């Protein structure tokens, strides 16, 4: 549940176990043998020391890139809150970015933009709150200075107006992630009944709207002074830096912060469920019935937690999983099943989720679940299945450590919850030590004949689908009241008494030596069949990632039969000529690999993530998948049901509705780009395997293929592993249809799609704009940085979120490819300020060019140039660079060319680009929200009568 608005909020994990998610990925297996293998030789070296005030500091050196990650983690989450004052830990995650005495208003976010940081961010769980950023190495002293300000020179800047505004931002976050989402209240209902009222896990991390509104300034300051003290905090610095110098800086900026009262550990305390509890909720945004079942389990790092994790994966993950075989294949009740063991510091919970097909009775789902359990009680788990799961965990482990930030997270995680940053070795061994007998034992101990909490979330008017004997869940839903929120004045300057210091902290530290930016060495090869291959060797972790991009995608479809490309992509991993769907999945997982095939608007992409030692075997499977599709009839029907289920879910998801309607308005009905990639319920239902084969034969060809390989493999080995694919995959000519470029509207029109009782309005404002290959595309993107592309440095965010509290987040950007794409402003805003939000956006657009300053340009240049130190840090960043080179024919050093474009940009150029590409009077203004309260008001936007769409 991070501060950054551009991250999707998945409440299943973020609200309850953000720390746990990190812990889970830190467990892995060395081999797939029957005997536990020794720990991997891969390890994280670190140095730990403690200041006199109790601050624990961890250093980790990683010189693979000229960057440093700085993370400050407080051992406080929602579990340290008081009943009736919930949400404080998460509220502080927000407040600590707004201002401090020495950085000033918006200090950390403003500094982040100037120094080329990854965007200062944070997250909150039940048990900890962290603040983190990756920056070029020359900005390390600045970051240490800034993090110290959080602890010692912050709280005085929190005034009544500051608190009032940030309450609105957090409430918008809750509306966006919970209240305005299908099944958003599920975790609230489960936790209320899994934990007693006085248990700190009884409430949600984000808190309640009522508690947030009732929070006083005195409450907030009391919370900070109790928990945000050095002896309750861990500071991690990871990356390319000098340890001796960094220690001096840490001591200089943190030493004089006073130690707080001793912080006593909370006692482990499991949930309590004495009898089966069944609850139902009629969900305004749900179109499918969903059943969740939760059992009491154990806290993180408990000896049984490792076997429970394996049990959850075995029962639910993949085609051979017992739950999948019964619920999906045999009884066809649902498209998939998920089960996880969520562990936190004090307690844990096993949770099983099934979102059933439309009209399916959840009693039938429940019955099938217990039939599966009965099967497991007879058969248990095989050693082969256990080894497969461990191989997957090893890959997850390395993925979690593939960036300096990931390493920093892990070090802080282990330090806070075990007292030992090096616990990673023990953690891995605990997973490796799990036996088949352990898995059966924990099933018997925590699930078999044990009471549980079951929730039935069903569409409105379909209580008949809920579990029998369910009682109504107590879900508080906010009413839409115009003018209910207090107005805030963003211009009020906080007045406070400054906190003394032994030296002048108001002066920002200087930059260190400028980091040397090294563009990774790129190799390339053209295969005999014409496929172009680009690669980067990177031995930081023993993984290889591959992308095989086949141009075409949705563009190869008939507009009258959308969804074929998506279905072909899905079916390619559903078995091969010699392997059933189950056998293929088993072969992939035994290698600790993932192979995913997805269809996009312009391509079909095969994505591979595998252990380096298994790269040849994994690519052999890719060859088989691509060249020997099975076209399994039974799997085809299951996939069709799955897609139809997704489409039904989209029908009630305001964000999905907005994107689908926006595409239609941008491209028009005669352009395939306006169609949903999934197709329609009608088109999917009439698809045949012959349709898929026809698409495959005309579209899947090496003549339009590009391959990108990044990881611990050199060119010779990388190419050798794809020799079979190169010789067997025959070339055929592919004609990709070209559609006329959509034209911007002659005048602005407001469109409205009604979602009754929506708690937020989803907005998409924009028009058909530029191709990525257009000479103005990158300059226009530079121009957009201060408007809405710069996160918290942008005007849209500063005014709509930080100034008015209208939204959790808003952004803007150009999204062209080789063909023109739209310029879009996107957000979700509080329902009762829909008009006001649109008016403010219109005003910002009208004034942007004329008010753009030299300081704005300086910030833009500083970020875009300095951030290049981070441009190649992760495997995904390297893959993205190779993708740009192969798709657009750009030079290997195009990043350097772009630096020159940035350096040469002038304020006058920005103003001309803004005048040319930001005309609010020639845009599509789409609103998806509650028509009865908001539609009539939008005429005041000044663009004439509102056009209702989608009904």
Coordinates of N, CA and C in Angstrom, one line a residue, residues 212-411:
X212 N -10.1 7.6 10.4 CA -9.2 8.6 9.8 C -9.8 10.0 10.0
X213 N -11.1 10.2 9.8 CA -11.7 11.5 10.0 C -11.6 12.0 11.4
X214 N -11.7 11.1 12.4 CA -11.7 11.5 13.8 C -10.3 11.7 14.3
X215 N -9.2 11.4 13.6 CA -7.9 11.6 14.1 C -7.6 13.0 14.4
X216 N -7.0 13.3 15.5 CA -6.7 14.7 15.9 C -5.2 14.9 15.8
X217 N -4.8 16.1 15.8 CA -3.4 16.4 15.7 C -2.6 15.9 16.9
X218 N -3.3 15.9 18.1 CA -2.6 15.4 19.3 C -2.4 13.8 19.2
X219 N -3.5 13.2 18.6 CA -3.3 11.7 18.4 C -2.1 11.4 17.5
X220 N -2.0 12.2 16.4 CA -1.0 11.9 15.4 C 0.4 12.1 16.1
X221 N 0.6 13.2 16.8 CA 1.9 13.5 17.4 C 2.2 12.4 18.5
X222 N 1.2 12.0 19.2 CA 1.5 11.0 20.2 C 2.0 9.7 19.5
X223 N 1.4 9.3 18.4 CA 1.8 8.1 17.7 C 3.2 8.2 17.2
X224 N 3.5 9.4 16.6 CA 4.9 9.5 16.1 C 5.9 9.5 17.2
X225 N 5.7 10.2 18.2 CA 6.7 10.3 19.3 C 6.9 9.0 20.0
X226 N 5.9 8.1 19.9 CA 6.0 6.8 20.6 C 6.8 5.8 19.7
X227 N 6.6 5.8 18.4 CA 7.1 4.7 17.5 C 8.2 5.2 16.6
X228 N 8.2 6.4 16.2 CA 9.2 6.9 15.2 C 10.4 7.4 16.0
X229 N 11.1 6.5 16.6 CA 12.3 6.8 17.4 C 13.4 5.9 16.9
X230 N 14.7 6.3 17.1 CA 15.8 5.5 16.5 C 15.9 4.1 16.9
X231 N 15.5 3.8 18.2 CA 15.6 2.5 18.7 C 14.5 1.6 18.2
X232 N 13.7 2.1 17.3 CA 12.6 1.3 16.7 C 12.7 1.3 15.2
X233 N 13.9 1.6 14.7 CA 14.1 1.9 13.3 C 15.4 1.2 12.8
X234 N 15.3 0.7 11.5 CA 16.5 0.1 10.8 C 16.7 0.9 9.6
X235 N 18.0 1.3 9.4 CA 18.4 2.0 8.1 C 19.3 1.0 7.3
X236 N 18.9 0.8 6.1 CA 19.7 0.0 5.2 C 20.2 0.8 4.0
X237 N 21.5 0.7 3.7 CA 22.1 1.4 2.5 C 22.7 0.2 1.7
X238 N 22.2 0.1 0.5 CA 22.7 -1.0 -0.4 C 23.0 -0.4 -1.8
X239 N 24.2 -0.8 -2.3 CA 24.6 -0.4 -3.6 C 26.1 -0.1 -3.7
X240 N 26.4 0.9 -4.6 CA 27.8 1.2 -4.9 C 28.2 2.5 -4.1
X241 N 28.8 2.3 -2.9 CA 29.2 3.4 -2.1 C 30.4 3.0 -1.2
X242 N 31.0 4.0 -0.6 CA 32.1 3.8 0.3 C 31.6 3.7 1.7
X243 N 31.9 2.5 2.3 CA 31.3 2.3 3.6 C 31.8 3.2 4.7
X244 N 33.1 3.5 4.7 CA 33.6 4.4 5.7 C 33.0 5.8 5.7
X245 N 32.9 6.3 4.4 CA 32.3 7.6 4.3 C 30.8 7.6 4.7
X246 N 30.1 6.6 4.2 CA 28.7 6.5 4.5 C 28.5 6.4 6.0
X247 N 29.3 5.7 6.7 CA 29.2 5.6 8.2 C 29.3 7.0 8.8
X248 N 30.3 7.8 8.4 CA 30.4 9.1 8.9 C 29.2 9.9 8.7
X249 N 28.6 9.8 7.5 CA 27.4 10.6 7.2 C 26.2 10.1 8.1
X250 N 26.1 8.8 8.3 CA 25.0 8.3 9.1 C 25.2 8.8 10.6
X251 N 26.4 8.8 11.1 CA 26.6 9.3 12.4 C 26.4 10.8 12.5
X252 N 26.8 11.5 11.5 CA 26.6 13.0 11.5 C 25.1 13.4 11.6
X253 N 24.3 12.7 10.7 CA 22.9 13.2 10.6 C 22.0 12.5 11.6
X254 N 22.3 11.3 12.1 CA 21.4 10.6 13.0 C 21.8 10.6 14.5
X255 N 23.1 10.9 14.8 CA 23.6 10.7 16.1 C 22.8 11.5 17.2
X256 N 22.4 12.7 16.8 CA 21.9 13.6 17.9 C 20.3 13.4 18.0
X257 N 19.8 12.5 17.3 CA 18.3 12.2 17.5 C 18.2 11.4 18.7
X258 N 17.3 11.9 19.6 CA 17.2 11.2 20.9 C 16.5 9.9 20.9
X259 N 17.0 9.0 21.7 CA 16.5 7.7 21.8 C 15.1 7.8 22.5
X260 N 14.2 6.9 22.0 CA 12.8 6.9 22.6 C 12.7 5.9 23.7
X261 N 11.4 5.9 24.2 CA 11.2 4.9 25.3 C 11.4 3.5 24.7
X262 N 11.8 2.5 25.6 CA 12.0 1.2 25.1 C 10.7 0.6 24.4
X263 N 10.9 -0.1 23.3 CA 9.8 -0.7 22.6 C 9.8 -2.2 22.9
X264 N 8.8 -2.6 23.6 CA 8.7 -4.0 23.9 C 8.0 -4.8 22.8
X265 N 8.5 -6.0 22.5 CA 7.9 -6.8 21.5 C 6.5 -7.2 21.8
X266 N 5.6 -7.3 20.8 CA 4.3 -7.8 21.1 C 4.3 -9.4 21.1
X267 N 3.4 -9.9 21.9 CA 3.4 -11.4 22.0 C 2.7 -12.0 20.8
X268 N 3.2 -13.2 20.4 CA 2.6 -13.9 19.3 C 1.2 -14.3 19.8
X269 N 0.2 -14.1 18.8 CA -1.2 -14.3 19.3 C -2.0 -14.8 18.1
X270 N -2.3 -16.0 18.0 CA -3.0 -16.5 16.8 C -4.5 -16.1 16.8
X271 N -5.1 -16.1 15.7 CA -6.5 -15.8 15.6 C -7.3 -16.9 16.3
X272 N -8.6 -16.6 16.5 CA -9.5 -17.5 17.2 C -10.8 -17.7 16.5
X273 N -11.0 -19.0 16.0 CA -12.3 -19.3 15.4 C -12.8 -20.6 16.0
X274 N -13.8 -20.5 16.9 CA -14.3 -21.6 17.6 C -15.3 -22.4 16.9
X275 N -15.9 -21.8 15.9 CA -16.9 -22.5 15.1 C -17.0 -22.0 13.7
X276 N -17.5 -22.7 12.8 CA -17.5 -22.2 11.4 C -18.4 -21.0 11.3
X277 N -17.9 -19.9 10.7 CA -18.6 -18.7 10.5 C -18.8 -18.4 9.0
X278 N -20.1 -18.3 8.6 CA -20.4 -18.0 7.2 C -21.0 -16.7 7.1
X279 N -20.5 -15.8 6.2 CA -21.0 -14.5 6.1 C -21.2 -14.2 4.6
X280 N -22.2 -13.3 4.3 CA -22.4 -12.9 2.9 C -22.4 -11.4 2.8
X281 N -22.2 -11.0 1.5 CA -22.3 -9.5 1.2 C -22.7 -9.4 -0.2
X282 N -23.7 -8.6 -0.5 CA -24.1 -8.3 -1.8 C -23.2 -7.1 -2.3
X283 N -22.4 -7.5 -3.3 CA -21.3 -6.5 -3.8 C -21.8 -5.7 -5.0
X284 N -21.8 -4.4 -4.8 CA -22.3 -3.5 -5.9 C -21.5 -3.7 -7.2
X285 N -20.2 -4.1 -7.0 CA -19.3 -4.1 -8.2 C -19.0 -5.5 -8.7
X286 N -19.6 -6.5 -8.1 CA -19.3 -7.9 -8.4 C -20.3 -8.4 -9.5
X287 N -19.8 -9.2 -10.4 CA -20.7 -9.8 -11.4 C -20.6 -11.3 -11.3
X288 N -19.7 -11.8 -10.4 CA -19.5 -13.3 -10.2 C -19.5 -13.5 -8.7
X289 N -20.0 -14.7 -8.3 CA -19.9 -15.1 -6.9 C -18.5 -15.5 -6.5
X290 N -18.1 -15.1 -5.3 CA -16.7 -15.4 -4.9 C -16.8 -16.0 -3.4
X291 N -16.1 -17.1 -3.2 CA -16.1 -17.7 -1.9 C -14.6 -17.6 -1.4
X292 N -14.5 -17.2 -0.2 CA -13.2 -17.2 0.5 C -13.4 -18.0 1.8
X293 N -12.3 -18.8 2.1 CA -12.3 -19.6 3.3 C -11.0 -19.3 4.0
X294 N -11.0 -19.0 5.3 CA -9.8 -18.7 6.0 C -9.7 -19.5 7.3
X295 N -8.5 -20.1 7.5 CA -8.3 -20.9 8.7 C -7.1 -20.2 9.5
X296 N -7.1 -20.4 10.8 CA -6.1 -19.9 11.7 C -4.8 -20.7 11.4
X297 N -3.7 -20.0 11.2 CA -2.4 -20.7 11.0 C -1.4 -20.1 11.9
X298 N -0.1 -19.9 11.5 CA 0.9 -19.5 12.4 C 1.6 -18.2 11.9
X299 N 2.4 -17.6 12.8 CA 3.1 -16.4 12.4 C 4.3 -16.7 11.5
X300 N 4.9 -15.6 10.9 CA 6.0 -15.8 10.1 C 7.2 -16.4 10.8
X301 N 8.0 -17.2 10.1 CA 9.2 -17.9 10.6 C 8.8 -19.0 11.6
X302 N 7.6 -19.2 11.9 CA 7.2 -20.4 12.7 C 7.7 -21.6 12.0
X303 N 8.2 -22.7 12.6 CA 8.6 -23.9 11.9 C 7.5 -24.4 11.0
X304 N 6.2 -24.3 11.3 CA 5.2 -24.9 10.5 C 4.9 -24.0 9.3
X305 N 5.3 -22.7 9.3 CA 5.0 -21.8 8.2 C 5.5 -22.3 6.8
X306 N 6.6 -22.9 6.9 CA 7.3 -23.4 5.6 C 6.5 -24.5 5.0
X307 N 6.1 -25.5 5.8 CA 5.3 -26.6 5.2 C 3.9 -26.1 4.8
X308 N 3.4 -25.1 5.5 CA 2.1 -24.5 5.1 C 2.1 -23.8 3.8
X309 N 3.3 -23.2 3.5 CA 3.4 -22.5 2.2 C 3.5 -23.5 1.1
X310 N 4.2 -24.6 1.3 CA 4.3 -25.7 0.3 C 2.9 -26.3 0.1
X311 N 2.2 -26.5 1.2 CA 0.8 -27.1 1.1 C -0.1 -26.2 0.3
X312 N -0.1 -24.9 0.5 CA -0.9 -24.0 -0.2 C -0.6 -24.1 -1.7
X313 N 0.7 -24.0 -2.0 CA 1.0 -24.1 -3.5 C 0.6 -25.4 -4.1
X314 N 0.9 -26.5 -3.3 CA 0.5 -27.8 -3.9 C -1.0 -28.0 -4.2
X315 N -1.8 -27.5 -3.2 CA -3.2 -27.7 -3.4 C -3.8 -26.9 -4.5
X316 N -3.2 -25.7 -4.8 CA -4.0 -24.7 -5.6 C -3.2 -24.3 -6.9
X317 N -1.9 -24.4 -6.9 CA -1.1 -23.8 -8.0 C -0.9 -24.7 -9.2
X318 N -1.5 -24.5 -10.3 CA -1.2 -25.2 -11.5 C -2.2 -26.3 -11.8
X319 N -2.1 -26.9 -13.0 CA -3.1 -27.8 -13.5 C -3.1 -29.2 -12.8
X320 N -1.9 -29.5 -12.2 CA -1.9 -30.8 -11.4 C -2.4 -30.6 -10.0
X321 N -2.6 -29.4 -9.6 CA -3.1 -29.1 -8.2 C -4.4 -29.7 -8.0
X322 N -4.6 -30.4 -6.8 CA -5.9 -31.1 -6.6 C -7.1 -30.1 -6.7
X323 N -7.0 -28.9 -6.1 CA -8.1 -28.0 -6.2 C -8.5 -27.6 -7.6
X324 N -7.4 -27.4 -8.4 CA -7.7 -27.1 -9.9 C -8.3 -28.3 -10.6
X325 N -7.9 -29.4 -10.3 CA -8.4 -30.6 -11.0 C -9.9 -30.8 -10.7
X326 N -10.3 -30.6 -9.4 CA -11.6 -30.9 -9.1 C -12.5 -29.7 -9.5
X327 N -12.2 -28.5 -9.0 CA -13.1 -27.3 -9.3 C -13.1 -26.8 -10.7
X328 N -11.9 -26.8 -11.3 CA -11.8 -26.3 -12.7 C -12.1 -27.3 -13.7
X329 N -11.3 -28.4 -13.7 CA -11.4 -29.4 -14.8 C -12.6 -30.3 -14.6
X330 N -12.8 -30.9 -13.4 CA -13.8 -31.9 -13.3 C -15.2 -31.3 -13.2
X331 N -15.4 -30.4 -12.3 CA -16.7 -29.8 -12.1 C -17.0 -28.5 -12.8
X332 N -16.0 -27.9 -13.4 CA -16.1 -26.6 -14.1 C -16.9 -25.6 -13.4
X333 N -16.5 -25.4 -12.1 CA -17.2 -24.4 -11.3 C -16.6 -23.0 -11.3
X334 N -15.3 -23.0 -11.7 CA -14.5 -21.7 -11.7 C -13.4 -21.8 -12.6
X335 N -12.8 -20.7 -13.1 CA -11.7 -20.7 -14.0 C -10.3 -21.0 -13.3
X336 N -10.3 -20.7 -12.0 CA -9.0 -20.9 -11.2 C -9.3 -20.9 -9.7
X337 N -8.3 -21.3 -9.0 CA -8.4 -21.4 -7.5 C -7.1 -20.8 -7.0
X338 N -7.1 -20.1 -5.9 CA -5.9 -19.6 -5.3 C -5.9 -19.9 -3.8
X339 N -4.7 -20.2 -3.2 CA -4.6 -20.5 -1.8 C -3.3 -20.0 -1.3
X340 N -3.2 -19.3 -0.2 CA -2.0 -18.8 0.3 C -1.9 -18.9 1.8
X341 N -0.7 -19.0 2.3 CA -0.5 -18.9 3.8 C 0.0 -17.5 4.1
X342 N -0.8 -16.6 4.5 CA -0.4 -15.2 4.8 C 0.1 -15.2 6.3
X343 N 1.4 -14.9 6.4 CA 1.9 -14.8 7.7 C 2.4 -13.4 8.1
X344 N 2.2 -13.0 9.3 CA 2.6 -11.7 9.8 C 3.4 -12.0 11.1
X345 N 3.8 -10.9 11.8 CA 4.7 -11.1 12.9 C 4.0 -11.8 14.1
X346 N 2.7 -11.6 14.3 CA 2.0 -12.1 15.4 C 1.2 -13.3 15.2
X347 N 0.7 -13.5 13.9 CA -0.2 -14.5 13.6 C -0.2 -14.8 12.1
X348 N -0.9 -15.8 11.7 CA -1.1 -16.1 10.3 C -2.4 -16.6 9.9
X349 N -2.7 -16.7 8.6 CA -4.0 -17.3 8.2 C -3.8 -17.9 6.8
X350 N -4.4 -19.1 6.7 CA -4.5 -19.8 5.5 C -5.8 -19.3 4.8
X351 N -5.6 -18.9 3.5 CA -6.8 -18.4 2.8 C -6.9 -19.0 1.5
X352 N -8.1 -19.4 1.2 CA -8.5 -20.0 -0.1 C -9.6 -19.2 -0.8
X353 N -9.3 -18.9 -2.1 CA -10.3 -18.1 -2.8 C -10.7 -18.7 -4.1
X354 N -12.0 -18.7 -4.3 CA -12.6 -19.2 -5.6 C -13.6 -18.2 -6.1
X355 N -13.3 -17.6 -7.2 CA -14.2 -16.7 -7.9 C -14.9 -17.6 -9.0
X356 N -16.1 -17.9 -8.7 CA -16.8 -18.9 -9.5 C -17.3 -18.3 -10.9
X357 N -17.8 -19.2 -11.7 CA -18.4 -18.8 -13.0 C -19.8 -18.2 -12.6
X358 N -20.3 -17.4 -13.5 CA -21.6 -16.7 -13.3 C -22.7 -17.7 -13.0
X359 N -23.4 -17.4 -12.0 CA -24.6 -18.3 -11.7 C -24.3 -19.5 -10.9
X360 N -23.0 -19.8 -10.6 CA -22.7 -21.0 -9.8 C -22.9 -20.8 -8.4
X361 N -23.5 -21.9 -7.8 CA -23.9 -21.8 -6.3 C -22.6 -22.1 -5.5
X362 N -22.3 -21.2 -4.6 CA -21.1 -21.4 -3.8 C -21.2 -22.6 -2.8
X363 N -22.4 -23.1 -2.6 CA -22.5 -24.3 -1.8 C -21.8 -25.5 -2.6
X364 N -22.0 -25.5 -3.9 CA -21.4 -26.5 -4.8 C -19.9 -26.3 -4.8
X365 N -19.4 -25.1 -4.7 CA -18.0 -24.8 -4.7 C -17.4 -25.3 -3.4
X366 N -18.1 -25.0 -2.3 CA -17.6 -25.5 -1.0 C -17.6 -27.0 -0.9
X367 N -18.6 -27.7 -1.4 CA -18.6 -29.1 -1.4 C -17.4 -29.7 -2.2
X368 N -17.1 -29.1 -3.4 CA -16.0 -29.5 -4.2 C -14.7 -29.3 -3.5
X369 N -14.6 -28.2 -2.7 CA -13.3 -28.0 -1.9 C -13.1 -29.1 -0.9
X370 N -14.1 -29.5 -0.2 CA -14.0 -30.6 0.8 C -13.8 -31.9 0.1
X371 N -14.3 -32.1 -1.1 CA -14.0 -33.4 -1.8 C -12.5 -33.4 -2.1
X372 N -12.0 -32.3 -2.5 CA -10.5 -32.2 -2.8 C -9.7 -32.5 -1.5
X373 N -10.1 -31.9 -0.4 CA -9.4 -32.2 0.8 C -9.5 -33.7 1.1
X374 N -10.6 -34.4 0.9 CA -10.7 -35.8 1.2 C -9.7 -36.6 0.3
X375 N -9.6 -36.1 -1.0 CA -8.6 -36.8 -1.9 C -7.2 -36.6 -1.4
X376 N -6.9 -35.4 -0.9 CA -5.5 -35.2 -0.3 C -5.3 -36.0 0.9
X377 N -6.3 -36.2 1.7 CA -6.1 -37.0 2.9 C -5.8 -38.5 2.6
X378 N -6.2 -38.9 1.4 CA -5.9 -40.3 1.0 C -4.5 -40.4 0.3
X379 N -4.2 -39.3 -0.5 CA -3.1 -39.4 -1.4 C -1.8 -38.7 -0.9
X380 N -2.0 -37.6 -0.2 CA -0.9 -36.8 0.3 C -0.2 -36.1 -0.9
X381 N 1.1 -35.8 -0.7 CA 1.9 -35.1 -1.7 C 3.1 -36.0 -2.0
X382 N 3.5 -36.1 -3.3 CA 4.6 -36.9 -3.7 C 5.9 -36.1 -3.6
X383 N 7.1 -36.8 -3.5 CA 8.4 -36.2 -3.5 C 8.6 -35.3 -4.7
X384 N 8.1 -35.8 -5.8 CA 8.3 -35.1 -7.1 C 7.6 -33.8 -7.1
X385 N 6.4 -33.7 -6.5 CA 5.7 -32.5 -6.4 C 6.4 -31.5 -5.4
X386 N 6.9 -32.1 -4.3 CA 7.6 -31.2 -3.4 C 8.9 -30.6 -4.0
X387 N 9.6 -31.4 -4.8 CA 10.8 -30.9 -5.4 C 10.5 -29.8 -6.4
X388 N 9.4 -30.0 -7.2 CA 8.9 -29.0 -8.1 C 8.6 -27.7 -7.5
X389 N 7.9 -27.7 -6.3 CA 7.6 -26.5 -5.6 C 8.9 -25.8 -5.1
X390 N 9.8 -26.6 -4.6 CA 11.1 -26.0 -4.1 C 11.9 -25.3 -5.3
X391 N 11.8 -25.9 -6.4 CA 12.5 -25.3 -7.6 C 11.9 -23.9 -7.9
X392 N 10.6 -23.8 -7.8 CA 9.9 -22.6 -8.1 C 10.3 -21.5 -7.0
X393 N 10.4 -22.0 -5.8 CA 10.8 -21.0 -4.7 C 12.2 -20.5 -4.9
X394 N 13.1 -21.3 -5.4 CA 14.5 -20.9 -5.6 C 14.5 -19.7 -6.6
X395 N 13.7 -19.9 -7.7 CA 13.6 -18.8 -8.7 C 13.1 -17.6 -8.1
X396 N 12.0 -17.7 -7.3 CA 11.4 -16.5 -6.6 C 12.5 -15.8 -5.7
X397 N 13.2 -16.6 -5.1 CA 14.3 -16.1 -4.2 C 15.2 -15.2 -4.9
X398 N 15.8 -15.7 -6.1 CA 16.7 -14.9 -6.8 C 16.0 -13.7 -7.4
X399 N 14.8 -13.8 -7.9 CA 14.1 -12.6 -8.4 C 14.0 -11.5 -7.4
X400 N 13.8 -11.9 -6.1 CA 13.6 -10.9 -5.1 C 14.9 -10.2 -4.8
X401 N 16.0 -10.7 -5.2 CA 17.3 -10.1 -4.9 C 18.0 -9.5 -6.2
X402 N 17.2 -9.3 -7.2 CA 17.8 -8.9 -8.5 C 18.0 -7.4 -8.6
X403 N 17.7 -6.6 -7.5 CA 18.0 -5.2 -7.5 C 18.5 -4.8 -6.1
X404 N 19.2 -3.7 -6.1 CA 19.8 -3.3 -4.8 C 18.6 -3.0 -3.8
X405 N 17.5 -2.5 -4.3 CA 16.4 -2.3 -3.4 C 15.8 -3.6 -2.9
X406 N 15.7 -4.6 -3.7 CA 15.3 -5.9 -3.2 C 16.2 -6.5 -2.1
X407 N 17.5 -6.3 -2.3 CA 18.4 -6.8 -1.3 C 18.2 -6.0 0.0
X408 N 18.0 -4.7 -0.1 CA 17.8 -3.9 1.0 C 16.6 -4.2 1.8
X409 N 15.5 -4.5 1.1 CA 14.2 -4.9 1.7 C 14.5 -6.2 2.5
X410 N 15.2 -7.1 1.9 CA 15.3 -8.4 2.6 C 16.2 -8.3 3.9
X411 N 17.2 -7.5 3.8 CA 18.1 -7.3 5.0 C 17.3 -6.6 6.1

